[in-house]
Coordinates of C-alpha atoms in Angstrom, one line a residue:
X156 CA 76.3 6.7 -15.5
X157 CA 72.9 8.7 -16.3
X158 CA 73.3 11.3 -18.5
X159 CA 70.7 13.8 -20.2
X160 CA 69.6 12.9 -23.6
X161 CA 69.4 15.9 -25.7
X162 CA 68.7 17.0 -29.5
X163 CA 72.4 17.2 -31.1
X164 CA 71.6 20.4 -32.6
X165 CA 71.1 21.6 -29.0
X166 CA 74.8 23.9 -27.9
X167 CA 75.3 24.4 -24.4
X168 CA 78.0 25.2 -22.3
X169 CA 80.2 22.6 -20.9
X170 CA 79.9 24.4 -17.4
X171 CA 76.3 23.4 -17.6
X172 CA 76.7 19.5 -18.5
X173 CA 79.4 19.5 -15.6
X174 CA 76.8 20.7 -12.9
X175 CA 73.9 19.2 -14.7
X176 CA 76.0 15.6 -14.5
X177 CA 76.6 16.2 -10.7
X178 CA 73.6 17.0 -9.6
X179 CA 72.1 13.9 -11.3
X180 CA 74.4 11.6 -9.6
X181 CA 72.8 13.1 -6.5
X182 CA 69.1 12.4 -7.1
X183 CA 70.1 8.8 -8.1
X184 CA 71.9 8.2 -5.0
X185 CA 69.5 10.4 -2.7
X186 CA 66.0 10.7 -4.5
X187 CA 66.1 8.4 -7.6
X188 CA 65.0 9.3 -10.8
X189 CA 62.3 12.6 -11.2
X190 CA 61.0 12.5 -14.8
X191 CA 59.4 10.4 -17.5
X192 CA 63.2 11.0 -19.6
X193 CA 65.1 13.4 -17.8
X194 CA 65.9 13.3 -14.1
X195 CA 66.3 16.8 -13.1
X196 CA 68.0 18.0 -10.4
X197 CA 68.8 17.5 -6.7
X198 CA 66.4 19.3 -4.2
X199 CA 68.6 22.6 -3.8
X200 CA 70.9 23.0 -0.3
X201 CA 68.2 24.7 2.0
X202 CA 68.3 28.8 1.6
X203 CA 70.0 28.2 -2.1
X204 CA 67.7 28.3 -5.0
X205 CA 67.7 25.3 -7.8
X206 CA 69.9 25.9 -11.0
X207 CA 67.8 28.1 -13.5
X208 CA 67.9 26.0 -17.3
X209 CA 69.6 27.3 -20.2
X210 CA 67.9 30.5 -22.1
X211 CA 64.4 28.7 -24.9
X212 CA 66.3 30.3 -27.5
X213 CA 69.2 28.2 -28.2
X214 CA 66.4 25.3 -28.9
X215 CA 64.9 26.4 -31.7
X216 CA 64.8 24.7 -34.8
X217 CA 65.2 25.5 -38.6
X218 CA 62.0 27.1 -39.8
X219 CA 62.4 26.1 -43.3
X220 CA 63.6 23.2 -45.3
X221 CA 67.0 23.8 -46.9
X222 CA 67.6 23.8 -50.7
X223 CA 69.3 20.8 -50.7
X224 CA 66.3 19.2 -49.6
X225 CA 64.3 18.9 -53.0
X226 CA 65.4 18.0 -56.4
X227 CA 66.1 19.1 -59.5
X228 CA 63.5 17.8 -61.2
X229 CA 63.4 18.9 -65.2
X230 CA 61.3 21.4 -66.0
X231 CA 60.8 22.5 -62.6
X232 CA 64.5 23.8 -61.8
X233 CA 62.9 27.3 -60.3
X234 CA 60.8 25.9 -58.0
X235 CA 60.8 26.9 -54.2
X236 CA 59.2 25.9 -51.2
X237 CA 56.2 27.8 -49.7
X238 CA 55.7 30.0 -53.4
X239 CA 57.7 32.8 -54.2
X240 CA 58.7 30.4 -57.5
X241 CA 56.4 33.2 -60.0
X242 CA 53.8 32.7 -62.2
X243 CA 54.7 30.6 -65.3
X244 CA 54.6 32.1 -68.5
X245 CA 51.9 30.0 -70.9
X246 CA 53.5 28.6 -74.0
X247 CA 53.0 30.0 -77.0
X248 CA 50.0 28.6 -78.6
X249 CA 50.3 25.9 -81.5
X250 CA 47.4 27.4 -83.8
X251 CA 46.4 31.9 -84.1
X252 CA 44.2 32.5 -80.9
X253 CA 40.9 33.8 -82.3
X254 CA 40.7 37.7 -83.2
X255 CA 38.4 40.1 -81.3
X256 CA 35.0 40.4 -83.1
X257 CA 32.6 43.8 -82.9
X258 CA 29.9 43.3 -80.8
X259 CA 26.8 44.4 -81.5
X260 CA 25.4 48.3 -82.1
X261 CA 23.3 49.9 -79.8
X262 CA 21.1 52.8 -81.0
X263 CA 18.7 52.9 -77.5
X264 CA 20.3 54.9 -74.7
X265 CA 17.1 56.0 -73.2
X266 CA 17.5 57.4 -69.9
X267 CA 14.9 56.3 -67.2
X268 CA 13.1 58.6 -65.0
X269 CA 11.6 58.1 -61.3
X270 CA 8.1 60.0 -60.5
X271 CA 7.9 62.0 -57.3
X272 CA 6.3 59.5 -55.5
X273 CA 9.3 57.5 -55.9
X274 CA 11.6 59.9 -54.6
X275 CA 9.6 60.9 -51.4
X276 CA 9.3 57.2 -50.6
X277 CA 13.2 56.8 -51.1
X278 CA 13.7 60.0 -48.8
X279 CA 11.7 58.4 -46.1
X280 CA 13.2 54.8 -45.8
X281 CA 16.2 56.4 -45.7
X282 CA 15.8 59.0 -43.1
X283 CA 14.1 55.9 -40.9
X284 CA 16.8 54.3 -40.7
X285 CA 19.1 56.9 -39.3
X286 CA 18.7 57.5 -35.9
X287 CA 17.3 60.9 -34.2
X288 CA 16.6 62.3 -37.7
X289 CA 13.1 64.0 -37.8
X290 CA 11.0 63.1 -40.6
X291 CA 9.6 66.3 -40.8
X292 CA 11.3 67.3 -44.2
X293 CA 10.3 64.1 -45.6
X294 CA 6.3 64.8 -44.2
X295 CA 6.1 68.7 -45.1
X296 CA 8.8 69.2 -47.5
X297 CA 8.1 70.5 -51.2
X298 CA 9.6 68.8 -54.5
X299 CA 10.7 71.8 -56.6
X300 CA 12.6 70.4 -59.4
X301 CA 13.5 67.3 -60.3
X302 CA 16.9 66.2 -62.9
X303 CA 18.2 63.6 -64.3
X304 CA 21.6 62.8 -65.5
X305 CA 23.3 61.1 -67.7
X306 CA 25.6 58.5 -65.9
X307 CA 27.0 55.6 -68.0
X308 CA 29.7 52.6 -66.4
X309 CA 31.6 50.6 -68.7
X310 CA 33.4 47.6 -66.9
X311 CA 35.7 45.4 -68.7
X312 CA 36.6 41.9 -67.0
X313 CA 39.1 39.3 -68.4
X314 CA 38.9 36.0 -66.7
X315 CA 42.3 34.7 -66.6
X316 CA 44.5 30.9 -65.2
X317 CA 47.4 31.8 -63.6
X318 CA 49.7 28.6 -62.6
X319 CA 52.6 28.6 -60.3
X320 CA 54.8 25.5 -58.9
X321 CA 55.8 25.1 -55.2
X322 CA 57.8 22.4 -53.2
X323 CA 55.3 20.5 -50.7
X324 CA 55.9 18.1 -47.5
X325 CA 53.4 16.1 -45.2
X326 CA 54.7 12.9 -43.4
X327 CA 55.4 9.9 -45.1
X328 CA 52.9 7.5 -44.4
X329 CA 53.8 4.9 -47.2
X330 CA 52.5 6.8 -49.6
X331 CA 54.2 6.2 -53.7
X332 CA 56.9 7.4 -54.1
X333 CA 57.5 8.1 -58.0
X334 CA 60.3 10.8 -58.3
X335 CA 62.9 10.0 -61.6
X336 CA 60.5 6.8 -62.5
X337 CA 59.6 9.0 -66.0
X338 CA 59.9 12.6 -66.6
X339 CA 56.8 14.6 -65.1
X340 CA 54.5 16.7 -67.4
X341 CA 55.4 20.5 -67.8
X342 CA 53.2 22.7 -65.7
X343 CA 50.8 23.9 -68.8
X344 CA 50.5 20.4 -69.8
X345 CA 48.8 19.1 -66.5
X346 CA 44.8 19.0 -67.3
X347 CA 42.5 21.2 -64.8
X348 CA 38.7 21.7 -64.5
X349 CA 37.9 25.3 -65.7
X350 CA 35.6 26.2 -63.5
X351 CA 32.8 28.6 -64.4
X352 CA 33.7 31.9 -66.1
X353 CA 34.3 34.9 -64.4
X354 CA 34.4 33.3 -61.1
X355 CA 37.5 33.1 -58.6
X356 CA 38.8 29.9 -57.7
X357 CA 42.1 28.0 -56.7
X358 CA 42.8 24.2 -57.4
X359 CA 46.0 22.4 -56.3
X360 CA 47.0 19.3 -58.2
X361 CA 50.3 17.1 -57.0
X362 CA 52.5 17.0 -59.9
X363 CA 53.2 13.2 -60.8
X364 CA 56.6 11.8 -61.0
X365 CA 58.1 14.0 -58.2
X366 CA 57.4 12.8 -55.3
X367 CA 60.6 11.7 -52.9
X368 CA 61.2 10.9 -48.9
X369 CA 63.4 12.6 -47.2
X370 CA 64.5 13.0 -43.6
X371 CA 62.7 15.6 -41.5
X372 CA 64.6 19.0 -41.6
X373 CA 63.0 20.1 -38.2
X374 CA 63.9 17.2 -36.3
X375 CA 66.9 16.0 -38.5
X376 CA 64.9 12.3 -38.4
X377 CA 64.6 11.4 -34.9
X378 CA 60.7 12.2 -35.0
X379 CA 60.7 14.6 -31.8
X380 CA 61.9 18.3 -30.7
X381 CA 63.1 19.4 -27.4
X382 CA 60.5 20.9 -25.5
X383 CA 60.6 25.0 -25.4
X384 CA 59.2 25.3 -22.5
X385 CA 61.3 23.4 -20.1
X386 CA 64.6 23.7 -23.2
X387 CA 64.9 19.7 -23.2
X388 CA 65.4 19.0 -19.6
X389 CA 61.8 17.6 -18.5
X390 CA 61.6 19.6 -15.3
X391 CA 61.4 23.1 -14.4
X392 CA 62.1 25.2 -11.4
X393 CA 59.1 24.3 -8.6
X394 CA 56.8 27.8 -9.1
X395 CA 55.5 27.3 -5.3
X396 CA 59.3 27.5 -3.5
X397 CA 60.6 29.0 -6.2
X398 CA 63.4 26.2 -6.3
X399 CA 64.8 26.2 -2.4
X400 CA 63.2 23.2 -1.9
X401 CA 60.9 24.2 1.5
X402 CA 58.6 26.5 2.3
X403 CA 59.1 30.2 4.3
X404 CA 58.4 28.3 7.4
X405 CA 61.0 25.8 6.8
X406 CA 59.1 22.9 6.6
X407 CA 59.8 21.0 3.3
X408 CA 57.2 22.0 0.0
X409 CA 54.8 19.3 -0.7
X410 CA 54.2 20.5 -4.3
X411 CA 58.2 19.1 -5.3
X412 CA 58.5 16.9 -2.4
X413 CA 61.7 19.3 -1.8
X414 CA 63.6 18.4 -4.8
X415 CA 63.1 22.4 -5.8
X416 CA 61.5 21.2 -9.4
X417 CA 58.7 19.8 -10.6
X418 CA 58.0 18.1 -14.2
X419 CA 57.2 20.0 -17.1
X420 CA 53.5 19.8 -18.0
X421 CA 53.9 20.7 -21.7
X422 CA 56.3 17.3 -22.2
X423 CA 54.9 15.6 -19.4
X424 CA 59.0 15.2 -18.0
X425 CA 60.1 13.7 -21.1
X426 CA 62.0 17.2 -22.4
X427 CA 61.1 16.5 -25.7
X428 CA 57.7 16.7 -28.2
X429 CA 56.8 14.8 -31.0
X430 CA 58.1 16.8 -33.8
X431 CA 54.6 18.6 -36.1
X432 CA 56.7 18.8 -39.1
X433 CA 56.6 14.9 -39.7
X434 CA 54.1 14.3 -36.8
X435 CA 56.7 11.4 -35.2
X436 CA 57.4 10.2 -38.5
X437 CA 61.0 11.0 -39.2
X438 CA 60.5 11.2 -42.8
X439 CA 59.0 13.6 -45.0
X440 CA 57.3 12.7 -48.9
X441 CA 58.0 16.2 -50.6
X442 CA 56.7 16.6 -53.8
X443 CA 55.6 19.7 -56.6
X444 CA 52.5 21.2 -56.4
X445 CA 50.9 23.3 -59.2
X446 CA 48.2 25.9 -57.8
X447 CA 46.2 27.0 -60.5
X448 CA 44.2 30.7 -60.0
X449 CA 41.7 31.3 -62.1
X450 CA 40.7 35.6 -61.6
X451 CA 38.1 37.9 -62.9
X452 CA 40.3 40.9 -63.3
X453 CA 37.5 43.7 -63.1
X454 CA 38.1 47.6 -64.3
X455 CA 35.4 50.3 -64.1
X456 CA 35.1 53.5 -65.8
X457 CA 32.2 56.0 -65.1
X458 CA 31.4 58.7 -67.3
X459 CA 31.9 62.1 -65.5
X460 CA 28.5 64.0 -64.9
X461 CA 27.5 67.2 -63.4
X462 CA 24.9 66.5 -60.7
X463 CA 27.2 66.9 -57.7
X464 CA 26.9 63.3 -56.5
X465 CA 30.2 62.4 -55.6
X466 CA 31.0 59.0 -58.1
X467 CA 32.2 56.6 -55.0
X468 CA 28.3 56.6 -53.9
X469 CA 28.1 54.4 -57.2
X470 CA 30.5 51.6 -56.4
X471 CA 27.2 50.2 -54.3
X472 CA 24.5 50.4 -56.8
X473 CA 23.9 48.7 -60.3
X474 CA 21.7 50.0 -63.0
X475 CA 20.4 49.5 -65.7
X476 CA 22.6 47.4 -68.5
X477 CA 22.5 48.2 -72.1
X478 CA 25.0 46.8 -73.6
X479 CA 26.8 43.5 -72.8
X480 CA 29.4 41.7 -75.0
X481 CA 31.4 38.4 -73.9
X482 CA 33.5 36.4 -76.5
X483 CA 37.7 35.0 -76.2
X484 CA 38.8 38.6 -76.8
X485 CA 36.1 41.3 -77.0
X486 CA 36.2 44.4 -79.2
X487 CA 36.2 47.9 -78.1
X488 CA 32.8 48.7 -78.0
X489 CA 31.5 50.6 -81.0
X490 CA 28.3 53.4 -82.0
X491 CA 28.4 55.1 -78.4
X492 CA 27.7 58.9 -78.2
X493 CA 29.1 59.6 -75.5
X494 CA 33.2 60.0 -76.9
X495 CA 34.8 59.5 -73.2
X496 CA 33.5 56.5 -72.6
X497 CA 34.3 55.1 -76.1
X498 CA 38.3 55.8 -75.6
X499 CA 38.1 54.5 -72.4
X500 CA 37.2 51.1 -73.7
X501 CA 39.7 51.4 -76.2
X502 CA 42.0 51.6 -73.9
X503 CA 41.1 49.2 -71.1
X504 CA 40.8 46.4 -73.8
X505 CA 44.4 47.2 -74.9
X506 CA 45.8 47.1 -71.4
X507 CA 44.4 44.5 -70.1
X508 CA 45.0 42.0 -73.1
X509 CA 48.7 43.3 -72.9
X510 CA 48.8 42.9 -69.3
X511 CA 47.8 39.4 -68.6
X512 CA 48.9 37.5 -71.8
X513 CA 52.3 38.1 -70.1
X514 CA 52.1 36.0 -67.0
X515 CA 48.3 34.3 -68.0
X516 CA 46.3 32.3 -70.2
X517 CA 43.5 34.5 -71.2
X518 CA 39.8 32.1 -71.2
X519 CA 37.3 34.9 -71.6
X520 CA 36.7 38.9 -71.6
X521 CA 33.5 40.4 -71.3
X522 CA 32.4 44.0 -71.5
X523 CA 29.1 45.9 -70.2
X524 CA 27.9 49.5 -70.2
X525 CA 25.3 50.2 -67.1
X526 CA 23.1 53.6 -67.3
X527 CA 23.1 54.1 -63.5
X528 CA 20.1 56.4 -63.4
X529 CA 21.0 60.0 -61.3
X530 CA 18.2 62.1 -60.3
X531 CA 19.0 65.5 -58.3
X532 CA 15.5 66.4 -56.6
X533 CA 15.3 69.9 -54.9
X534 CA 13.1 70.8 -52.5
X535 CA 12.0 73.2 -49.5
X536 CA 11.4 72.8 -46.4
X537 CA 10.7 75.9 -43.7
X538 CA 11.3 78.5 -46.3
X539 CA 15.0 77.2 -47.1
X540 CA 16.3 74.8 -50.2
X541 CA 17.5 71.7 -49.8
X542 CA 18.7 68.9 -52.0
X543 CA 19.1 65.2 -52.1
X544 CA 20.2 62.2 -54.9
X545 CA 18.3 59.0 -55.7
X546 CA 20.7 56.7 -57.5
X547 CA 21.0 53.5 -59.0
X548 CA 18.0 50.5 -59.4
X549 CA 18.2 50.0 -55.5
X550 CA 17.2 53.6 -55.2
X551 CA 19.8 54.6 -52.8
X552 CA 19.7 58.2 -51.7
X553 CA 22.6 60.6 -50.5
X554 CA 20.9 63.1 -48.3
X555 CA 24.2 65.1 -47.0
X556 CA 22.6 68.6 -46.4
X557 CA 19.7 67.1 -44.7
X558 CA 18.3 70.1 -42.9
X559 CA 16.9 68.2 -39.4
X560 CA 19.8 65.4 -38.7
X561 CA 18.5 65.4 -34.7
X562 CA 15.0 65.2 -33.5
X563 CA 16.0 64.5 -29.4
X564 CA 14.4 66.8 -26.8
X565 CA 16.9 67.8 -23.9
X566 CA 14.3 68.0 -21.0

């Protein structure tokens, strides 16, 4: 007796296999098999439609491995699969980490100015590139006044290695398997190439001694999947006579030969796919990986001034630097007259050496202060006062009351 071969996790109705049975023992004794795997189904009684398959959803599969998949392996008892395991706390350190040493005085906090020459020239690349703005300010306009401002941004950035463990799987190809042969080294103790300082970057590193084979958990080891599209029965209802088996003129249709289905294209009949968990394999090699994430955690503080530039135009912009200190654990900086930007330091360093040594290994901290130069330049143009910014070494300008913004003729 044929019968339909289908996944065991698979739950349909025994309604279904009843008429599924009986119309199979029709095609073999009418029409022979229809299908690589699976038959299908007797061409329908003409003016009946063929049997519609069973809703996709019942065939879907587990999306994730189950906990009793991976081990217990020491040392690594809170480890999940795909992350979600936290960040591991570094061990305490075997000899005093270094103290924070005061970084040089600085005494020079001259402030640069730009000539008028400069600004103009600023004005007019910057009104070219907008369109329909009239250079006629720019041409005819008249510097009044020109100020500078004090504008100072310290940034503080602590480059830290953060390392988490996570349960991995690809299909087991004969690779080693080495799970419970010795204990594996603890997370901190696994040796990684610091990359260089202050730059982001992820590396991944297979922790030895725990890797195992296990059955696939999408496929439950039988290396294939019941197809979605045709929910494990190879064929599908014939999309030209919508499953009567002839055509509105009666005659019978030539694209199912009448049978009222047709194969499935995605599993060419068969009803099932090769599984893409273990790619056909049946077995999985899970094993521990330990991603390690080296950051530059970055803070800025900018000191307040009065020109009127609002202080997100400076994200953009660099200036000039004066100051620079880098060392395991810097110290606040020291000698600045300006009193904000001192306590600001002070209390950036002590946050952020708080907040990392919790859940990272600090490598580095630098500090920097940048004297972004600010110059307000007022002018007028037709007999009214106008203003406009040049900031930063890129000479970036901020031209918001720009007096002719549209230069188009309607005709």
């Amino acid at each position: 007796m044929y019968y339909i071969s289908v996944c065991t996790t698979l739950k349909i109705d025994t309604e279904f296999f009843r008429l599924v049975e009986m119309e199979n023992s029709n095609i073999v004794r009418d029409y022979g098999y229809y299908g690589a795997t699976n038959p299908g189904y007797a061409p329908a009684v003409q003016g009946s439609p063929a049997m519609f398959a069973p809703p996709a959803s019942d065939f879907q599969g587990p999306s994730a491995p189950p906990a009793s998949m991976f081990d217990s392996v020491p040392g690594y008892e809170g480890t999940v699969a795909g992350g979600g395991g936290g960040f591991l706390p570094p061990p305490i350190p075997s000899v005093p980490a270094p103290q924070p040493q005061p970084g040089p005085g600085q005494s020079n906090w001259d402030i640069p100015s730009i000539s008028e020459s400069t600004a103009r020239e600023a004005l007019a690349k910057y009104v070219s590139s907008k369109c329909c703005w009239s250079s006629g300010p720019v041409k005819d306009g008249v510097i009044t006044n020109m100020e500078t401002f004090n504008t100072y941004r310290y940034r503080l950035e602590t480059f830290t290695e953060q390392r988490v463990t996570e349960w991995s799987q690809q299909p087991y190809l004969g690779q080693p398997v080495d799970a419970y042969t010795q204990p594996p080294p603890g997370p901190w103790n696994i040796p990684a190439k610091t990359p260089t300082f202050f730059q982001n970057e992820t590396q991944i590193i297979k922790v030895p001694n725990t890797s195992s084979v296990k059955n696939c958990h999408t496929c439950l080891g039988m290396g294939r999947n019941p197809c979605k599209e045709c929910v494990g029965v190879g064929n599908k209802i014939c999309w030209v006579c919508k499953g009567a088996g002839d055509r509105a003129s009666g005659d019978r249709c030539h694209h199912c030969q009448g049978r009222g289905r047709e194969n499935c294209n995605h599993c060419h009949g068969q009803g099932s796919k090769e599984c893409q968990t273990c790619k056909g394999k049946q077995q999985l090699l899970v094993f521990i990986n330990l991603k390690v994430i080296w950051t530059n955690n970055l803070e800025d503080y900018v000191v307040e001034q009065s020109s009127g530039l609002h202080m997100a135009n400076l994200s953009n912009v660099s200036g000039k630097e004066m100051f620079r200190d880098s060392q395991y654990m810097v110290y606040p900086v020291m000698g600045f007259p300006n009193p904000d930007l001192v306590h600001a330091a002070e209390r950036l360093v002590r946050e952020h050496q708080a907040k990392f040594s919790q859940t990272s290994r600090i490598l580095q901290q630098r500090q920097s202060i940048e004297l972004i130069p600010i110059t307000k330049v007022s002018y007028k143009w037709k007999g009214a006062s106008h203003v406009y910014f040049v900031f930063g070494n890129e000479y970036m300008v901020n031209a918001d009351s720009y007096p002719a913004t549209c230069c188009c003729t309607v005709m």
